[in-house]
PDB file of N, CA, C and O in Angstrom:
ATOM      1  N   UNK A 227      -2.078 -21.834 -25.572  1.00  0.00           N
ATOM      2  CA  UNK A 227      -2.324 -22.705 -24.434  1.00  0.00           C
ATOM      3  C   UNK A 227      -1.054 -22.891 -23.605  1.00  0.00           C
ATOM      4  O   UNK A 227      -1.137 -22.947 -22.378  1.00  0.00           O
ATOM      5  N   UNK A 228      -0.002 -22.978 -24.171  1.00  0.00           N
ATOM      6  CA  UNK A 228       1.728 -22.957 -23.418  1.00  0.00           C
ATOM      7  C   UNK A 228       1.263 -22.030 -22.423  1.00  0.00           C
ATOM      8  O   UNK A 228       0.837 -22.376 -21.322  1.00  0.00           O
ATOM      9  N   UNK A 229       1.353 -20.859 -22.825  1.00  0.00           N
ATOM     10  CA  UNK A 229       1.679 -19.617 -22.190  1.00  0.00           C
ATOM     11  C   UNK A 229       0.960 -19.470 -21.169  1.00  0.00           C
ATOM     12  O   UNK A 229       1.401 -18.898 -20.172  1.00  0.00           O
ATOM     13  N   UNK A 230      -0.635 -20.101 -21.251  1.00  0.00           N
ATOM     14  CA  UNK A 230      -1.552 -20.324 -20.001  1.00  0.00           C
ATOM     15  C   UNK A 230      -0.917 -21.471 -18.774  1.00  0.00           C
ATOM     16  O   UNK A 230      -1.009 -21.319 -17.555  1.00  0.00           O
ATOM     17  N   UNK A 231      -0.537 -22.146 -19.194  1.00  0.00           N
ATOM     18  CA  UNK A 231       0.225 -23.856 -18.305  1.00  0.00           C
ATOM     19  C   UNK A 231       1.593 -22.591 -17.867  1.00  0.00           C
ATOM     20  O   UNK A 231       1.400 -21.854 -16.900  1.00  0.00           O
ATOM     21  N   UNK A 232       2.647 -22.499 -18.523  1.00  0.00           N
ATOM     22  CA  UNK A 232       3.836 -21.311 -17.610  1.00  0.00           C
ATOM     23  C   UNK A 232       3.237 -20.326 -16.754  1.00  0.00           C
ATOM     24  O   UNK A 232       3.630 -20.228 -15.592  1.00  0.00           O
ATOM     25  N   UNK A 233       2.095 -19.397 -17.319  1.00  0.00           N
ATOM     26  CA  UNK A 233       1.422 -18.286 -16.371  1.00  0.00           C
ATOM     27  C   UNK A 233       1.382 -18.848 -15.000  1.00  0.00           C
ATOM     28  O   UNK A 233       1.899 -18.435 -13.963  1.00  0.00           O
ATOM     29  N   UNK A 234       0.131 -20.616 -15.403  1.00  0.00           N
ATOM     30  CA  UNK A 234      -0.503 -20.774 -14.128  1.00  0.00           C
ATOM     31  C   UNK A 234       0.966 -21.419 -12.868  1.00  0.00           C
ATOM     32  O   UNK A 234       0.997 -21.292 -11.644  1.00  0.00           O
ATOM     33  N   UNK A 235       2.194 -22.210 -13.962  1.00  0.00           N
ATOM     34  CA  UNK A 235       3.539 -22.490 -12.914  1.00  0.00           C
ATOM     35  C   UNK A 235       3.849 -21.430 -12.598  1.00  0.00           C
ATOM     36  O   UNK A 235       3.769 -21.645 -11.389  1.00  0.00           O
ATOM     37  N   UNK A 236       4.183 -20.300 -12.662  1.00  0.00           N
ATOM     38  CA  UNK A 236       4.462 -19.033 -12.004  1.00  0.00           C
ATOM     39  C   UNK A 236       3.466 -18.687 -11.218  1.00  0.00           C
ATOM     40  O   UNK A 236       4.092 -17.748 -10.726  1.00  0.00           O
ATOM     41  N   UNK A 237       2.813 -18.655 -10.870  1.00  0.00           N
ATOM     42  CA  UNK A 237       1.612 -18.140 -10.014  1.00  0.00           C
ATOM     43  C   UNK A 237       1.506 -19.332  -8.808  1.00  0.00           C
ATOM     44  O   UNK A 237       0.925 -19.031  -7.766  1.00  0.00           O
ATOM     45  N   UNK A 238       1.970 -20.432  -8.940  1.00  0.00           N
ATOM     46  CA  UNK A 238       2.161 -21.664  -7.975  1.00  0.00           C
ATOM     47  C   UNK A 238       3.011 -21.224  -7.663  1.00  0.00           C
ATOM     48  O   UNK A 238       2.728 -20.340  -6.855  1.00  0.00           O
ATOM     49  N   UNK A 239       4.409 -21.331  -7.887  1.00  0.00           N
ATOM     50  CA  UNK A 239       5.181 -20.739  -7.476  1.00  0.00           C
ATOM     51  C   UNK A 239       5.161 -19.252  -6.824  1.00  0.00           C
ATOM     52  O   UNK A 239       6.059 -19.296  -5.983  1.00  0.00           O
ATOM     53  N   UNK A 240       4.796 -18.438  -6.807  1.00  0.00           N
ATOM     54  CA  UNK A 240       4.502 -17.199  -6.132  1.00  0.00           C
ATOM     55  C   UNK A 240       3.499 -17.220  -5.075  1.00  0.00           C
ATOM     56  O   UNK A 240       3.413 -16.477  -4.097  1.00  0.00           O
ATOM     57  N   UNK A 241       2.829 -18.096  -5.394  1.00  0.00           N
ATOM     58  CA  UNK A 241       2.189 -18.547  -3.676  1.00  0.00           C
ATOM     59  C   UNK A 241       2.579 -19.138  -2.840  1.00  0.00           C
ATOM     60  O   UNK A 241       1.955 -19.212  -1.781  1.00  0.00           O
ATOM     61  N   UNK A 242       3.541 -19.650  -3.006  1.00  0.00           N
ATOM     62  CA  UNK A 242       4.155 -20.141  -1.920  1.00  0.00           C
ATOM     63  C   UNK A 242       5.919 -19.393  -1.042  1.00  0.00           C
ATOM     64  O   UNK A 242       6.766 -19.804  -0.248  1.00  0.00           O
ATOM     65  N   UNK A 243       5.702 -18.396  -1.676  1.00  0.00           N
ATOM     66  CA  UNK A 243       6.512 -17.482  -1.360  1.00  0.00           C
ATOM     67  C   UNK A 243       5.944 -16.409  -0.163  1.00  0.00           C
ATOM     68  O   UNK A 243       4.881 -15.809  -0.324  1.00  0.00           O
ATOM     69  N   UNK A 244       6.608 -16.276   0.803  1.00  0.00           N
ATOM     70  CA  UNK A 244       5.942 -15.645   1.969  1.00  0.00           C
ATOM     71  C   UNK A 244       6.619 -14.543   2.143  1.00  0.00           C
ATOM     72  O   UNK A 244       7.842 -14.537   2.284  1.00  0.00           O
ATOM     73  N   UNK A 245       5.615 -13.117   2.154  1.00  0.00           N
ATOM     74  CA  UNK A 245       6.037 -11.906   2.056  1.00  0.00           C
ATOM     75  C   UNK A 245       5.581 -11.100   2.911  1.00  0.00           C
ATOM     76  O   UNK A 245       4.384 -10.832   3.010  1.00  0.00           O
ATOM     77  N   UNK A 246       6.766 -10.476   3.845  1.00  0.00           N
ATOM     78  CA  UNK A 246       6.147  -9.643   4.993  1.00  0.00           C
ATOM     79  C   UNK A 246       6.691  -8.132   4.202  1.00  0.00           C
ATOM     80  O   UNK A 246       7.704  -7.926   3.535  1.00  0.00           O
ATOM     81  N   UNK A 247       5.634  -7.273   4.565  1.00  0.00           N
ATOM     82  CA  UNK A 247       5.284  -6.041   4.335  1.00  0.00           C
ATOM     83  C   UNK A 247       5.885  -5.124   5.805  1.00  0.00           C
ATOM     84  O   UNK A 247       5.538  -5.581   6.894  1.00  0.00           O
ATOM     85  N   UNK A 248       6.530  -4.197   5.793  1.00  0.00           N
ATOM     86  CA  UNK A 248       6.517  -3.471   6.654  1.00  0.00           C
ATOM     87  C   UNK A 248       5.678  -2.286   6.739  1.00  0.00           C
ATOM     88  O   UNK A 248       4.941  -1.917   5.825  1.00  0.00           O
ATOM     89  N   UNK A 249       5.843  -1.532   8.177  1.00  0.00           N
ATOM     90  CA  UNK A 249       4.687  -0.634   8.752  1.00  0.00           C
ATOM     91  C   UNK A 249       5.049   0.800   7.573  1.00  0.00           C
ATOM     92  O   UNK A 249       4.097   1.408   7.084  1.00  0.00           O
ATOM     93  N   UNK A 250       6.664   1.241   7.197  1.00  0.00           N
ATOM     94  CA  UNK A 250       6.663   1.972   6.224  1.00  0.00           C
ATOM     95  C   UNK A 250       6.308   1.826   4.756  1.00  0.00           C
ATOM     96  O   UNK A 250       6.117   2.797   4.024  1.00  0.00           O
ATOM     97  N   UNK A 251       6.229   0.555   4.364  1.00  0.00           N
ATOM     98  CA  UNK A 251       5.660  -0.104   2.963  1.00  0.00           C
ATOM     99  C   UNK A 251       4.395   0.143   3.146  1.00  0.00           C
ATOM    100  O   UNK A 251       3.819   0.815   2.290  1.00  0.00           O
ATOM    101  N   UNK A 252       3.914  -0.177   3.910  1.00  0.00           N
ATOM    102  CA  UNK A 252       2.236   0.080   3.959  1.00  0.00           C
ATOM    103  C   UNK A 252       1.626   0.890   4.028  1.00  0.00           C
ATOM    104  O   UNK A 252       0.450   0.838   3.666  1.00  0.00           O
ATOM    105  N   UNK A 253       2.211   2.017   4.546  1.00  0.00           N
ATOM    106  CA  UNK A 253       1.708   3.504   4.795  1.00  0.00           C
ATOM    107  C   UNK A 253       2.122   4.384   3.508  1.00  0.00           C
ATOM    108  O   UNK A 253       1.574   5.447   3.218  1.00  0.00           O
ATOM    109  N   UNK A 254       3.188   3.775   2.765  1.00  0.00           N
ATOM    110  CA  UNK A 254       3.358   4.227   1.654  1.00  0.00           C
ATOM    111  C   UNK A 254       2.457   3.992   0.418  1.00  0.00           C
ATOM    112  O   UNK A 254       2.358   4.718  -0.571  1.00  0.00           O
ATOM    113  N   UNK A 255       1.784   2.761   0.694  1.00  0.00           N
ATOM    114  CA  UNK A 255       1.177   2.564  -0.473  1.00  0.00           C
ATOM    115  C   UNK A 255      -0.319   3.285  -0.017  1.00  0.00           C
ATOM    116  O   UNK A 255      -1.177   3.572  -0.852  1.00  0.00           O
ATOM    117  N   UNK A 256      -0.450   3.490   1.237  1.00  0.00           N
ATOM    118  CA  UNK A 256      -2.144   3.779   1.702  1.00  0.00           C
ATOM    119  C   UNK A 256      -1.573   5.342   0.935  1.00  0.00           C
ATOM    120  O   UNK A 256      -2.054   5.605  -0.167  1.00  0.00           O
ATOM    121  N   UNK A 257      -0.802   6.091   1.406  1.00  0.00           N
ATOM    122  CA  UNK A 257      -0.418   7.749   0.927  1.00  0.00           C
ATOM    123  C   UNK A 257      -0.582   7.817  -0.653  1.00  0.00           C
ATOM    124  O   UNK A 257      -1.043   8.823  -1.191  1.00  0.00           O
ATOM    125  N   UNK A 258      -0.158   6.629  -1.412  1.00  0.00           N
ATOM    126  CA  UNK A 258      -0.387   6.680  -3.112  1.00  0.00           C
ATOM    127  C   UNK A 258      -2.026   6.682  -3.384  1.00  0.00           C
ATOM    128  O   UNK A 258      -2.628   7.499  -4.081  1.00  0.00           O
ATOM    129  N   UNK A 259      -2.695   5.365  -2.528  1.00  0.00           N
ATOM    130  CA  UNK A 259      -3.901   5.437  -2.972  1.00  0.00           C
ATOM    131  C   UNK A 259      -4.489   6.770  -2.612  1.00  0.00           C
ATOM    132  O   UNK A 259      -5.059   7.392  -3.509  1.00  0.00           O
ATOM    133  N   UNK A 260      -4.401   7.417  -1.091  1.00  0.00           N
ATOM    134  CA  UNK A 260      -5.121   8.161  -0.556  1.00  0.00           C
ATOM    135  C   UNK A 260      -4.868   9.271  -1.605  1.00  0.00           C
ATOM    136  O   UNK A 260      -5.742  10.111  -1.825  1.00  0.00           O
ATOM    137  N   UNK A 261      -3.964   9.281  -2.101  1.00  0.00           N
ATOM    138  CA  UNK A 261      -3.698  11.019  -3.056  1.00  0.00           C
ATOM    139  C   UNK A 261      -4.316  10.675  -4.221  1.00  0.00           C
ATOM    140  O   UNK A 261      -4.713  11.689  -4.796  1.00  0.00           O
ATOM    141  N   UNK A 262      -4.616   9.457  -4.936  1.00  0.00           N
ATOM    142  CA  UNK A 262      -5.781   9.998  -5.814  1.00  0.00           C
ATOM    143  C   UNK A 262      -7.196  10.023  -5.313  1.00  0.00           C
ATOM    144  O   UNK A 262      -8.138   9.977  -6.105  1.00  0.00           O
ATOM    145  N   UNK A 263      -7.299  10.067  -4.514  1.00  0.00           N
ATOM    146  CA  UNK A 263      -9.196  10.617  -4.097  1.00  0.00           C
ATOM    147  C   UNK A 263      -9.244  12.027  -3.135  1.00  0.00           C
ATOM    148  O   UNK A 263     -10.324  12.553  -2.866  1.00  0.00           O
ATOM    149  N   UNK A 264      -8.033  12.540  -2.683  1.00  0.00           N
ATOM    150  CA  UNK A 264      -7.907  13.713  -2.007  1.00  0.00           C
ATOM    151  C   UNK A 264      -7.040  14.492  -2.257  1.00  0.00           C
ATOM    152  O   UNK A 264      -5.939  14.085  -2.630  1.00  0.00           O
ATOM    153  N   UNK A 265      -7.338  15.935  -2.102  1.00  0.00           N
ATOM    154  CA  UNK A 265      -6.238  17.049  -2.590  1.00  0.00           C
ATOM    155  C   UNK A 265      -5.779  17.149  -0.902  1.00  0.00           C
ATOM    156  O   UNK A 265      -6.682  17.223  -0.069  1.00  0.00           O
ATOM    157  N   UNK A 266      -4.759  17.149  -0.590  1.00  0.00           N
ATOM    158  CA  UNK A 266      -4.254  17.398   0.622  1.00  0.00           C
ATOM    159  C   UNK A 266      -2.533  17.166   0.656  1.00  0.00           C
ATOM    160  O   UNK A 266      -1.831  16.789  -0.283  1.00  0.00           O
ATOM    161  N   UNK A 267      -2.021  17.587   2.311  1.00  0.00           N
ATOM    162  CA  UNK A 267      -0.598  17.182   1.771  1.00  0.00           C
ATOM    163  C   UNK A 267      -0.221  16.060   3.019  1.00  0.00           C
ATOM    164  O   UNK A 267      -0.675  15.713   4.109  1.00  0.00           O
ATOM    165  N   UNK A 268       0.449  15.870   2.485  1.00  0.00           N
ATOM    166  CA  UNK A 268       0.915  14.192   3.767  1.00  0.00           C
ATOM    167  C   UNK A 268       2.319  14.045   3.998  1.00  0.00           C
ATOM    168  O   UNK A 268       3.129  14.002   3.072  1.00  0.00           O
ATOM    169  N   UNK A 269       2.700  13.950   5.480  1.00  0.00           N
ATOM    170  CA  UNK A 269       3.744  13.317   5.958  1.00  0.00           C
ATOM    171  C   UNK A 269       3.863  12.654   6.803  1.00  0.00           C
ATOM    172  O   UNK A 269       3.149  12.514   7.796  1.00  0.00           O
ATOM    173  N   UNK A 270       4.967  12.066   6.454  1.00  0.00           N
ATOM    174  CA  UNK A 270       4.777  10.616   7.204  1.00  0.00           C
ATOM    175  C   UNK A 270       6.159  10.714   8.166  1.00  0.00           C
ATOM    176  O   UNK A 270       7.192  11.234   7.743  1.00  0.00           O
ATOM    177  N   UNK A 271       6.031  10.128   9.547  1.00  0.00           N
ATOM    178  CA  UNK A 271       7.260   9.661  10.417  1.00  0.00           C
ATOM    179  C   UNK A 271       7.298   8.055  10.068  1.00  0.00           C
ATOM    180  O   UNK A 271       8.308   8.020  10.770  1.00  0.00           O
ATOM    181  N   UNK A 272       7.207   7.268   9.819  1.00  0.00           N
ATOM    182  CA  UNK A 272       7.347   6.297   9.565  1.00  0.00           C
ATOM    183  C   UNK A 272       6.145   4.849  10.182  1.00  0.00           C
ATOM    184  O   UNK A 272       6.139   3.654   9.887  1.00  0.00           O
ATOM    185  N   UNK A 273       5.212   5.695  11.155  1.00  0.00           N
ATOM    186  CA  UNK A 273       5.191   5.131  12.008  1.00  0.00           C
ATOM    187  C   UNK A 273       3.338   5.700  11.999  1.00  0.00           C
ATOM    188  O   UNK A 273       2.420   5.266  12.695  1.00  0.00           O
ATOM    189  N   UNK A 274       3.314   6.637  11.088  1.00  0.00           N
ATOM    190  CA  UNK A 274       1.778   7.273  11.304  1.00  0.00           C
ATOM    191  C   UNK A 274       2.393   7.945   9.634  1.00  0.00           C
ATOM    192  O   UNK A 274       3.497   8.015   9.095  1.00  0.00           O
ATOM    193  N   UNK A 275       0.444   8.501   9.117  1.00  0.00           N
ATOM    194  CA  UNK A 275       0.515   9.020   8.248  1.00  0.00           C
ATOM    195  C   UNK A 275      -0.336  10.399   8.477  1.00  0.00           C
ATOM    196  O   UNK A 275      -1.492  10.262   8.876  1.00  0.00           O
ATOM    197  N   UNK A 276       0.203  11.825   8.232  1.00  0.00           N
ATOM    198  CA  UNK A 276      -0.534  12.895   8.722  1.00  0.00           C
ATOM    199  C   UNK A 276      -1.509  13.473   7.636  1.00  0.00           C
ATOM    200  O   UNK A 276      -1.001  13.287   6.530  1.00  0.00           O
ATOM    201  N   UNK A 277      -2.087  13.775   7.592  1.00  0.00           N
ATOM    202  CA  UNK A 277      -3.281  13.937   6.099  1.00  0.00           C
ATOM    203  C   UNK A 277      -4.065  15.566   6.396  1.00  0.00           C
ATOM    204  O   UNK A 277      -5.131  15.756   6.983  1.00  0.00           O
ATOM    205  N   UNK A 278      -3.137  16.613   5.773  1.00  0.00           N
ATOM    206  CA  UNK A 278      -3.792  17.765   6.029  1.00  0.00           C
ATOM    207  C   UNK A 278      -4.751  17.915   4.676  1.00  0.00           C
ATOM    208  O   UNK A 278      -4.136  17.942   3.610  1.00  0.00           O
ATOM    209  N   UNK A 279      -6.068  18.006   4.627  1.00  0.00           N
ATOM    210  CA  UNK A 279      -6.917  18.357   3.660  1.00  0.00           C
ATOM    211  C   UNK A 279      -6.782  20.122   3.717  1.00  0.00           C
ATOM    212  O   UNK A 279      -6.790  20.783   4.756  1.00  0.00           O
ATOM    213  N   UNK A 280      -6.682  20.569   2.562  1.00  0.00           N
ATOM    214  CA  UNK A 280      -6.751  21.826   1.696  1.00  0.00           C
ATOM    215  C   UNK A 280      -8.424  23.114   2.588  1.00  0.00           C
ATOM    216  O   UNK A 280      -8.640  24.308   2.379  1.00  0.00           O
ATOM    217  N   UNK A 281      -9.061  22.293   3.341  1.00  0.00           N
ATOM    218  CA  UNK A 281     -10.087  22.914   3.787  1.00  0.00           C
ATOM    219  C   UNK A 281      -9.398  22.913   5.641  1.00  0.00           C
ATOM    220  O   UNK A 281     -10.130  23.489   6.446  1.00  0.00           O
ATOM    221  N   UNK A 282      -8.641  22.557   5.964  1.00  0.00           N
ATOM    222  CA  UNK A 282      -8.090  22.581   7.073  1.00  0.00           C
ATOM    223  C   UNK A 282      -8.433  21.218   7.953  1.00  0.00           C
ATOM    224  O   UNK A 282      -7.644  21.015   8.876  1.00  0.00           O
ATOM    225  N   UNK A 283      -9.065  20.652   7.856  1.00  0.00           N
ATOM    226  CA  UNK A 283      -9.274  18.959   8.235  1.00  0.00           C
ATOM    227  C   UNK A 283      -8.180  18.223   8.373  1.00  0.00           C
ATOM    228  O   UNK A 283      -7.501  17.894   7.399  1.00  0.00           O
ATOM    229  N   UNK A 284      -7.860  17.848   9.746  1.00  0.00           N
ATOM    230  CA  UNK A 284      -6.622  16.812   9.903  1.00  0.00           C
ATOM    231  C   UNK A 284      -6.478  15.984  10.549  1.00  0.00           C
ATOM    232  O   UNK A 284      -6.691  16.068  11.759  1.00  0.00           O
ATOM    233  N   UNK A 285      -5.948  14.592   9.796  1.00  0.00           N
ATOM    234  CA  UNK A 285      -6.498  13.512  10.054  1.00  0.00           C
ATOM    235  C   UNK A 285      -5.191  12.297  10.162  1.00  0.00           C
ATOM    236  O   UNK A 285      -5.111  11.607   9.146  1.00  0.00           O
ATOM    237  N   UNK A 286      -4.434  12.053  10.988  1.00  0.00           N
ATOM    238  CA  UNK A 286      -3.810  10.786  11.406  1.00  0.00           C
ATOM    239  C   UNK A 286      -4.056   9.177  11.792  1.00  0.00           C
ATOM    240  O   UNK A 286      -4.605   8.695  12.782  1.00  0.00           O
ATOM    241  N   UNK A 287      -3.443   8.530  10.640  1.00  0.00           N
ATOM    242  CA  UNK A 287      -3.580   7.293  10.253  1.00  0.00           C
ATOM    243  C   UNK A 287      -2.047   6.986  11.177  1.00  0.00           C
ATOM    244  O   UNK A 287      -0.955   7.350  10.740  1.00  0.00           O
ATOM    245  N   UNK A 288      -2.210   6.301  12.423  1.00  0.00           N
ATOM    246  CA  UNK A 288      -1.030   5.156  12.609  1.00  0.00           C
ATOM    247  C   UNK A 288      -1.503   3.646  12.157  1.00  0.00           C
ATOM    248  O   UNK A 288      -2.615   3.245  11.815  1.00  0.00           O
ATOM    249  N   UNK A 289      -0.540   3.117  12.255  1.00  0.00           N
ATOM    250  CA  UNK A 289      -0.277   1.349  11.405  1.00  0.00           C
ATOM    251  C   UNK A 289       0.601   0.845  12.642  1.00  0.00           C
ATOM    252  O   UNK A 289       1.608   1.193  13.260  1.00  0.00           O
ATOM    253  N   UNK A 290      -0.305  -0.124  12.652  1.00  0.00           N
ATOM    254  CA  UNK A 290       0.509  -0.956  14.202  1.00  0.00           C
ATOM    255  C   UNK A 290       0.503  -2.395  13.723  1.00  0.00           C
ATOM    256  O   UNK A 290      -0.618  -2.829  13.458  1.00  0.00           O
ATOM    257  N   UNK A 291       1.608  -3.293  13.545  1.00  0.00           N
ATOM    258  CA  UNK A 291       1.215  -4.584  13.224  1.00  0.00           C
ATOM    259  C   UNK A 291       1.236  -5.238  14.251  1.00  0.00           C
ATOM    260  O   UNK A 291       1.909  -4.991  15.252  1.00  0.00           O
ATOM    261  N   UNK A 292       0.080  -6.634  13.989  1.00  0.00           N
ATOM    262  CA  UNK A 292      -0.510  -7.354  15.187  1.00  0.00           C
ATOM    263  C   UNK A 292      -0.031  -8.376  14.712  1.00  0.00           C
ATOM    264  O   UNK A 292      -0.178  -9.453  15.289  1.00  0.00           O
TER     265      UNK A 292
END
């Protein structure tokens, strides 16, 4: 039961912590997910993500924050 009462003070604490993500953090993590459901190869400018599929299909993801 301790260990549940510390879990849930850490987790209070971590919500109230405010975390901005940038446009290259984000496109990095979409490129991790996207490569396990597709065989293809990807590069990124920082600013867009390029997604060549193995059948010749190509497909650009930009990330614009609002």
């Amino acid at each position: 039961m301790k260990e549940n009462i510390e879990s849930t003070k850490q987790n209070a604490e971590l919500d109230n912590l405010d975390f901005n993500i940038s446009i290259e953090d984000m496109l990095l993590d979409l490129k991790v997910l996207i490569k396990e459901y597709y065989c293809a190869t990807f590069t990124s400018d920082g600013k867009s993500l390029k997604i060549t599929l193995n059948n010749g299909q190509k497909f650009l993801l930009s990330l614009t924050a609002v």
